C-alpha positions as a LaTeX table, in Angstrom:
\begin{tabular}{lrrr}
\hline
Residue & $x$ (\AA) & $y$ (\AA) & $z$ (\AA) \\
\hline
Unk1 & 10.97 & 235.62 & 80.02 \\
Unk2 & 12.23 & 239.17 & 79.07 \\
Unk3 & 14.89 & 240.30 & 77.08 \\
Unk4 & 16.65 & 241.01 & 80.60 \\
Unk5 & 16.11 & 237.69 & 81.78 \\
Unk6 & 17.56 & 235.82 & 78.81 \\
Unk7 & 20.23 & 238.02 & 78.32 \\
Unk8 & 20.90 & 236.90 & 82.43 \\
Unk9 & 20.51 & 233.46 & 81.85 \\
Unk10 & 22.78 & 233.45 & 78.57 \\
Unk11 & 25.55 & 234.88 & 80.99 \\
Unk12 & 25.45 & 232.18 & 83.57 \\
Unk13 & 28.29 & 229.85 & 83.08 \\
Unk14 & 27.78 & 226.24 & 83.08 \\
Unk15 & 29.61 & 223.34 & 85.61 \\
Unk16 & 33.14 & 224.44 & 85.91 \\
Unk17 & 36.39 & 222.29 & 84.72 \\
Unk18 & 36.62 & 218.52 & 86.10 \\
Unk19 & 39.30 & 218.50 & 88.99 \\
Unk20 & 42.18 & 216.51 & 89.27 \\
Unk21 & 42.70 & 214.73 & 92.39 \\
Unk22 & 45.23 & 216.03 & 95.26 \\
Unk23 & 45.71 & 212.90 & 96.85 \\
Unk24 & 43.34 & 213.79 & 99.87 \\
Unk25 & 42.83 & 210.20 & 100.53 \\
Unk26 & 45.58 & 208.43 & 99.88 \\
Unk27 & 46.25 & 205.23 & 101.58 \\
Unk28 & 42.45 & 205.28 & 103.15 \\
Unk29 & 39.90 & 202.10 & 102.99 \\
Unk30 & 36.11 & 203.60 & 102.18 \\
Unk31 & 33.17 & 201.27 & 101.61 \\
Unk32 & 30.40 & 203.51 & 99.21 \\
Unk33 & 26.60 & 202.08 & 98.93 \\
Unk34 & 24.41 & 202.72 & 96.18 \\
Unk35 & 28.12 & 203.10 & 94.06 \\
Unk36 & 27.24 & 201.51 & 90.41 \\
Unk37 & 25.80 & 203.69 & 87.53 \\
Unk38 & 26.15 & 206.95 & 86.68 \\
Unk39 & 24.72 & 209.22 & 89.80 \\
Unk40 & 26.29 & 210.20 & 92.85 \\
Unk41 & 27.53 & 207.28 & 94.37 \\
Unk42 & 29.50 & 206.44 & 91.00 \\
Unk43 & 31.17 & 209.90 & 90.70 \\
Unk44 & 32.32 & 209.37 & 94.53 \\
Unk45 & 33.44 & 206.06 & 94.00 \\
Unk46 & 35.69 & 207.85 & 90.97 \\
Unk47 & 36.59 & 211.02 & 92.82 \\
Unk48 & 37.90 & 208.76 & 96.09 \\
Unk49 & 40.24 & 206.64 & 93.64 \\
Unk50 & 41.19 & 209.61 & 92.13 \\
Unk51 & 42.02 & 211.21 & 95.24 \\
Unk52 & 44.31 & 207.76 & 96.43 \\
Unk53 & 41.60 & 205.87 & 98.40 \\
Unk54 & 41.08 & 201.74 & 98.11 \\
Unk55 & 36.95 & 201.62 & 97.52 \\
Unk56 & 34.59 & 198.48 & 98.46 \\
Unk57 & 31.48 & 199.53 & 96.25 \\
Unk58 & 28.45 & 197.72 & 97.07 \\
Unk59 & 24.88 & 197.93 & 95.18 \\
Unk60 & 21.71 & 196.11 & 94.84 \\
Unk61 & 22.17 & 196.25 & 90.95 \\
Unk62 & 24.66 & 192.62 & 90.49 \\
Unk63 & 25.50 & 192.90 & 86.67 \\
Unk64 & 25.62 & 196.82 & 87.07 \\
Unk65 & 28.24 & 196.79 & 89.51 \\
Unk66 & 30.49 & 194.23 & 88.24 \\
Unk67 & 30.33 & 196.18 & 85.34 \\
Unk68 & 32.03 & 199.11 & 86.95 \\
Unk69 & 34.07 & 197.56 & 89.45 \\
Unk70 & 35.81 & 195.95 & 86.32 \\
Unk71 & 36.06 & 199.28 & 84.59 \\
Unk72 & 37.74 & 201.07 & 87.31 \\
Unk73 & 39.96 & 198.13 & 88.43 \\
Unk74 & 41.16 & 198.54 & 84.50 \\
Unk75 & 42.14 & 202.04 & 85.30 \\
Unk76 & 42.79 & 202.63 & 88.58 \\
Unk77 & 43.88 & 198.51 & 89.40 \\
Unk78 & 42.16 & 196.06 & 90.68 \\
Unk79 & 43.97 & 196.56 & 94.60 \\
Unk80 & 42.52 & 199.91 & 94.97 \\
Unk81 & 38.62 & 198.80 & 94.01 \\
Unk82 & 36.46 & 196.01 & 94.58 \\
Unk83 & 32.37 & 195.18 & 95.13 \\
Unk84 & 29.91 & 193.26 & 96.24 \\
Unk85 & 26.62 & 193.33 & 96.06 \\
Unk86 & 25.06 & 194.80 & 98.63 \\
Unk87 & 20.69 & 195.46 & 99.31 \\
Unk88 & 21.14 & 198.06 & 102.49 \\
Unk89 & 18.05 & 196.17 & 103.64 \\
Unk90 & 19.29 & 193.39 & 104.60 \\
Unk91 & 21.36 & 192.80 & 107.69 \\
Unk92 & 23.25 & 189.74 & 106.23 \\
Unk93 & 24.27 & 191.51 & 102.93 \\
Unk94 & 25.13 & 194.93 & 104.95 \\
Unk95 & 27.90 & 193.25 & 107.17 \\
Unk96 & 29.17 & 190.74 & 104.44 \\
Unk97 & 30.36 & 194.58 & 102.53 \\
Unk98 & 31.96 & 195.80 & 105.72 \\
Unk99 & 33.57 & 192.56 & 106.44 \\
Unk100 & 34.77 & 192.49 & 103.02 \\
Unk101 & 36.21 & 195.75 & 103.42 \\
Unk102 & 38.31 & 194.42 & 106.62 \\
Unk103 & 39.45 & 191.62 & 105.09 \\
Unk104 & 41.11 & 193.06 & 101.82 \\
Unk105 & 42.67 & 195.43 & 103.10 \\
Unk106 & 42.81 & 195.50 & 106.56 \\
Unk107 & 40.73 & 198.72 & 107.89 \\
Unk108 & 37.81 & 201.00 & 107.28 \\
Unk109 & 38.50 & 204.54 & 107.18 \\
Unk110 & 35.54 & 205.76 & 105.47 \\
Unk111 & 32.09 & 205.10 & 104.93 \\
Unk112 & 29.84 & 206.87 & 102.55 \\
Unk113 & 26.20 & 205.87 & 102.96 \\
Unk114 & 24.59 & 206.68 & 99.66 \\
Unk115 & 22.16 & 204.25 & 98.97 \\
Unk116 & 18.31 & 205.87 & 98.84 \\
Unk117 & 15.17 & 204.98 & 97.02 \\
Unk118 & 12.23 & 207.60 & 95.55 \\
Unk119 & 8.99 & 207.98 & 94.16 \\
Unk120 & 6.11 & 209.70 & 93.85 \\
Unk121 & 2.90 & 209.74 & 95.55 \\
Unk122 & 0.59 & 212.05 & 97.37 \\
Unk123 & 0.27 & 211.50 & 101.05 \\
Unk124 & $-3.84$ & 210.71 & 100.77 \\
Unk125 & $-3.20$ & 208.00 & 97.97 \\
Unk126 & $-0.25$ & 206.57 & 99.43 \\
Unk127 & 0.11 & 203.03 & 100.06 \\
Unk128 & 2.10 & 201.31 & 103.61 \\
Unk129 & 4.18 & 199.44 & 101.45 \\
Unk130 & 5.14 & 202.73 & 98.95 \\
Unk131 & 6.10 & 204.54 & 102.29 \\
Unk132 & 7.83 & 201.59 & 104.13 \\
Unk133 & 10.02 & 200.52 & 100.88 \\
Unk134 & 11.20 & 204.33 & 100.63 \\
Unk135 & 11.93 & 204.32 & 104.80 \\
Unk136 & 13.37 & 200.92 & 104.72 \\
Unk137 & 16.39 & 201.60 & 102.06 \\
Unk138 & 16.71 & 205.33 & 102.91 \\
Unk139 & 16.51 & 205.89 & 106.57 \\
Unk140 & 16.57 & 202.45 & 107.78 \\
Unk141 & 19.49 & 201.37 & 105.37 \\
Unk142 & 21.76 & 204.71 & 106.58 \\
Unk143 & 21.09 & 203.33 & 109.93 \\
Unk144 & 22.13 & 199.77 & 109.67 \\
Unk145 & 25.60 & 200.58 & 107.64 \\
Unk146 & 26.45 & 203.40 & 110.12 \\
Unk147 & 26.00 & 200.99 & 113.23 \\
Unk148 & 28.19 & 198.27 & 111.06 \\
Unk149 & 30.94 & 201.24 & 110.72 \\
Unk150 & 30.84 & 202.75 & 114.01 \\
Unk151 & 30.84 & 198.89 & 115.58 \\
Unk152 & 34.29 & 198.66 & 113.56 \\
Unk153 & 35.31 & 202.01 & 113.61 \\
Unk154 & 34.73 & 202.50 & 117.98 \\
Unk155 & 37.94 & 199.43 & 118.07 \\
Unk156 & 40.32 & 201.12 & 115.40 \\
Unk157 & 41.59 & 205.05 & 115.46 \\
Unk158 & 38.61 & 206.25 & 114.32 \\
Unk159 & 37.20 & 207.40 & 110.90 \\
Unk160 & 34.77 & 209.37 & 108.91 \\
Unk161 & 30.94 & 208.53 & 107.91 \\
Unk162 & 29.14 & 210.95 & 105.31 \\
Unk163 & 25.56 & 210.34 & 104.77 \\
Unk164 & 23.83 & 211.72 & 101.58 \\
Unk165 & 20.37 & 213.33 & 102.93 \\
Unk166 & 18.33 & 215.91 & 100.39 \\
Unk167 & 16.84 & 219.79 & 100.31 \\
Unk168 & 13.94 & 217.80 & 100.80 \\
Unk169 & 14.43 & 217.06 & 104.18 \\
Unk170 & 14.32 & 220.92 & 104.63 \\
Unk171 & 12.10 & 221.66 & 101.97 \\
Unk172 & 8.58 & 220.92 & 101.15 \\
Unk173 & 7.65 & 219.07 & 97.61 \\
Unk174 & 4.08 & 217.68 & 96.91 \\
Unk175 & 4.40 & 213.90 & 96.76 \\
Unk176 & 7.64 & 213.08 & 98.33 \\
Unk177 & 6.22 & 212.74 & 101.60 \\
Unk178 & 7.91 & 209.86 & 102.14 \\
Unk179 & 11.79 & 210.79 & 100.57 \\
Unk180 & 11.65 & 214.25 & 102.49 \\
Unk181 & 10.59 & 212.42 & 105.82 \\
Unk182 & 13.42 & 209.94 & 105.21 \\
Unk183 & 16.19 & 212.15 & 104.39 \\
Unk184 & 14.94 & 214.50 & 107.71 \\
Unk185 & 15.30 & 211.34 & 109.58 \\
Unk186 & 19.22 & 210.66 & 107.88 \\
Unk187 & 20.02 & 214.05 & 108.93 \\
Unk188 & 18.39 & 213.62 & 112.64 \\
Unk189 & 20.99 & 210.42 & 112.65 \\
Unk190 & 23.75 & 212.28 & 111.41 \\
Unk191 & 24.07 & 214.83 & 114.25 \\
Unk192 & 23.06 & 211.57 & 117.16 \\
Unk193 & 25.65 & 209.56 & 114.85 \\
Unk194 & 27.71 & 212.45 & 115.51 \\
Unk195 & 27.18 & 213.14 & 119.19 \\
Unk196 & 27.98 & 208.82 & 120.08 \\
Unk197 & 30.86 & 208.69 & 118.11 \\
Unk198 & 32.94 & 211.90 & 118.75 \\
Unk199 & 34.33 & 209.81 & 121.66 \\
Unk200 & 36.02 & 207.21 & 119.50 \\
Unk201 & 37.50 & 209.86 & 116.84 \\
Unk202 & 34.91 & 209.30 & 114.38 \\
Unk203 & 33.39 & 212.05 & 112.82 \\
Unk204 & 29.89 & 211.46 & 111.39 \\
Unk205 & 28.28 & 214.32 & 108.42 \\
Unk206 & 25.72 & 214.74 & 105.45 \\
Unk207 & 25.70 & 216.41 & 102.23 \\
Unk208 & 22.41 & 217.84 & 101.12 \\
Unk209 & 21.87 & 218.28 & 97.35 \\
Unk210 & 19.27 & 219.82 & 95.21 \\
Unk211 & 19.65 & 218.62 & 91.71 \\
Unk212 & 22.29 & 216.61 & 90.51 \\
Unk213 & 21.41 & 214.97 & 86.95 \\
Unk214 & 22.53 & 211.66 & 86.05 \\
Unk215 & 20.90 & 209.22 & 83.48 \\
Unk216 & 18.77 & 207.62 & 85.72 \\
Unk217 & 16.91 & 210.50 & 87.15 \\
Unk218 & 16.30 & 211.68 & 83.84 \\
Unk219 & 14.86 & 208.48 & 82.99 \\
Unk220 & 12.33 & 208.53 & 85.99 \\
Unk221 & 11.34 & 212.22 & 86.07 \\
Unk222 & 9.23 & 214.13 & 83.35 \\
Unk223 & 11.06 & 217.16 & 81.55 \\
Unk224 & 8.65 & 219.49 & 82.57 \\
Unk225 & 9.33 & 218.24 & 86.40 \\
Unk226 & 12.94 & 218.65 & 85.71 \\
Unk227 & 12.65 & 222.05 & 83.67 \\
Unk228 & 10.76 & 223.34 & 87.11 \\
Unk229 & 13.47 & 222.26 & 89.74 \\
Unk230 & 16.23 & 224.02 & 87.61 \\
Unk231 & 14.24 & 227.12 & 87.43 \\
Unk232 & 14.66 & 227.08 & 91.36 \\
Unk233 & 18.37 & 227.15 & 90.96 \\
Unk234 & 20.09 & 230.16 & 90.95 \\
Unk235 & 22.79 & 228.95 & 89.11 \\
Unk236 & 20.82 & 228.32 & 86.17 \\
Unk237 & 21.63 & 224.63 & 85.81 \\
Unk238 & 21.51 & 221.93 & 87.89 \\
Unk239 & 24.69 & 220.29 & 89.55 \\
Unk240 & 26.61 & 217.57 & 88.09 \\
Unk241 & 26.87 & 214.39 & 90.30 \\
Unk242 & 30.83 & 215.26 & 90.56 \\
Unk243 & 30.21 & 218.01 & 91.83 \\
Unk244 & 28.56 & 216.69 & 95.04 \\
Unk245 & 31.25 & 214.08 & 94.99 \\
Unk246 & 33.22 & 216.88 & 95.74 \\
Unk247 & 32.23 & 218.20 & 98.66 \\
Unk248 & 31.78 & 214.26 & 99.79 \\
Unk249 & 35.76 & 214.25 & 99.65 \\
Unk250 & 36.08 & 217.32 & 101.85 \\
Unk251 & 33.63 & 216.01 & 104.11 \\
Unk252 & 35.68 & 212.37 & 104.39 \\
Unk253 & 39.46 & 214.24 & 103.86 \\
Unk254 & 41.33 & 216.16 & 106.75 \\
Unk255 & 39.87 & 219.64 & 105.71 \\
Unk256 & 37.07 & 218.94 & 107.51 \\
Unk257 & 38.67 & 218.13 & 110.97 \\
Unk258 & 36.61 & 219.60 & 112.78 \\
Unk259 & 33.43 & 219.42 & 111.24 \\
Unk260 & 30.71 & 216.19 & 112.67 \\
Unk261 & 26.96 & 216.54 & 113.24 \\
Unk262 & 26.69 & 218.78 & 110.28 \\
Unk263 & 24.85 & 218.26 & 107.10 \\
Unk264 & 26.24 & 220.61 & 104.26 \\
Unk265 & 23.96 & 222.17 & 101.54 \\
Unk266 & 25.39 & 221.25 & 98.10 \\
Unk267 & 22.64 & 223.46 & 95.95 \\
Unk268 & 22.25 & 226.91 & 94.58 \\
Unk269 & 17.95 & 226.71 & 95.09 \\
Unk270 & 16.74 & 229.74 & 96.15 \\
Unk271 & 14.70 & 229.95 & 99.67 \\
\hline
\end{tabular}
């Protein structure tokens, strides 16, 4: 890198303040997959409490999600969040969340389908059940929780589904065949999601990050993997899950009105 370079990189600022909430979603009912730990669906589940929502968090990980369900009952109180575990590949387990949802407190306002698995394989050494696993609790998992919220949402006064899709479903990366064809797929369900529902006031849209870091990425990805997706970024960093979270509340609030079928790039990568 030369002198130039480092003296541009040194200038680039890094993630901006945290922001408070503004009460976006006050009084709302969302149900959030994939919501325990540290990554995105655990800074949304924070961001829609602080913004006045009730959450239902579901996840696959039991002792992971009680552990934060009891965490931000202790600080935002224990009406405005609850969980249950949730695998988005079963059917049983996927309407037991949204049922709990309608039972506590009443309604379902928002759904935010984050759940996804990864991995890493190249297409010729890739096994059937490595690709189905990935399609199963990516792709097939958005599907079944959007049908359980649109089957609710089509008898109420409507609502708001966000999906979280990838760059990758834009963007070529060797050996995420499989991711990048399932998070193509969630967006090609967002904008049909879209196109069914706009009938029953429902609005139906995707976020599509590049590289938010959380603990558990870090723990599955090599440095040198991770030093090489940053370097793509032209903000010189990579995003913090918050930050995504962010544009997840527009996306479920009233600013967004009159956005459905779209699926929103939340990334600074350069084309």
């Amino acid at each position: 890198m030369s002198s130039v370079e480092e003296s541009r990189t040194a200038l680039r600022p890094g993630p901006p303040p945290y922001l408070p909430g503004h009460e976006l979603l006050t009084g709302r009912t969302a149900v959030i997959t994939a919501a325990a730990g540290s990554g995105i669906g655990g800074a949304t589940a924070r961001r829609f409490l602080e913004e006045g929502a009730r959450v239902v968090l579901g996840d696959s990980h039991t002792r992971r999600l009680r552990a934060v369900v009891a965490a931000l009952a202790e600080e935002f109180g224990s009406r405005q969040v609850t969980g249950l575990p949730c695998d988005v590949t079963v059917e049983d387990q996927v309407t037991a969340l949204f049922d709990l949802a309608e039972e506590r407190h009443g309604a379902l306002d928002i759904v935010v389908n984050n759940a996804g698995l990864g991995g890493t394989a190249d297409l010729a050494d890739m096994t059937d059940d490595q690709w189905d696993k990935v399609i199963d609790t990516t792709l097939t998992g958005t599907f079944r929780c959007t049908r359980a919220a649109l089957r609710r949402m089509r008898e109420g006064t409507g609502g708001v589904v966000v999906n979280n899709a990838s760059v990758l479903g834009w963007r070529a990366q060797r050996g995420q065949a499989h991711y990048a064809a399932a998070k193509a797929g969630v967006m090609a369900l967002t904008r049909c999601a879209a196109a069914e529902a706009a009938a029953y006031g429902v609005r139906v849209n995707a976020v599509s990050p590049s590289l938010a870091l959380h603990p558990h990425l870090a723990k599955v990805t090599t440095p040198e993997v991770l030093a090489e997706l940053t370097g793509r970024e032209a903000l010189g960093r990579h995003a913090e899950p918050w930050e995504v979270a962010n544009v997840i509340v527009f996306l479920a609030s009233g600013y967004s009105s009159y956005m459905t079928g779209e699926t929103v790039s939340v990334s600074s990568q350069r084309a």
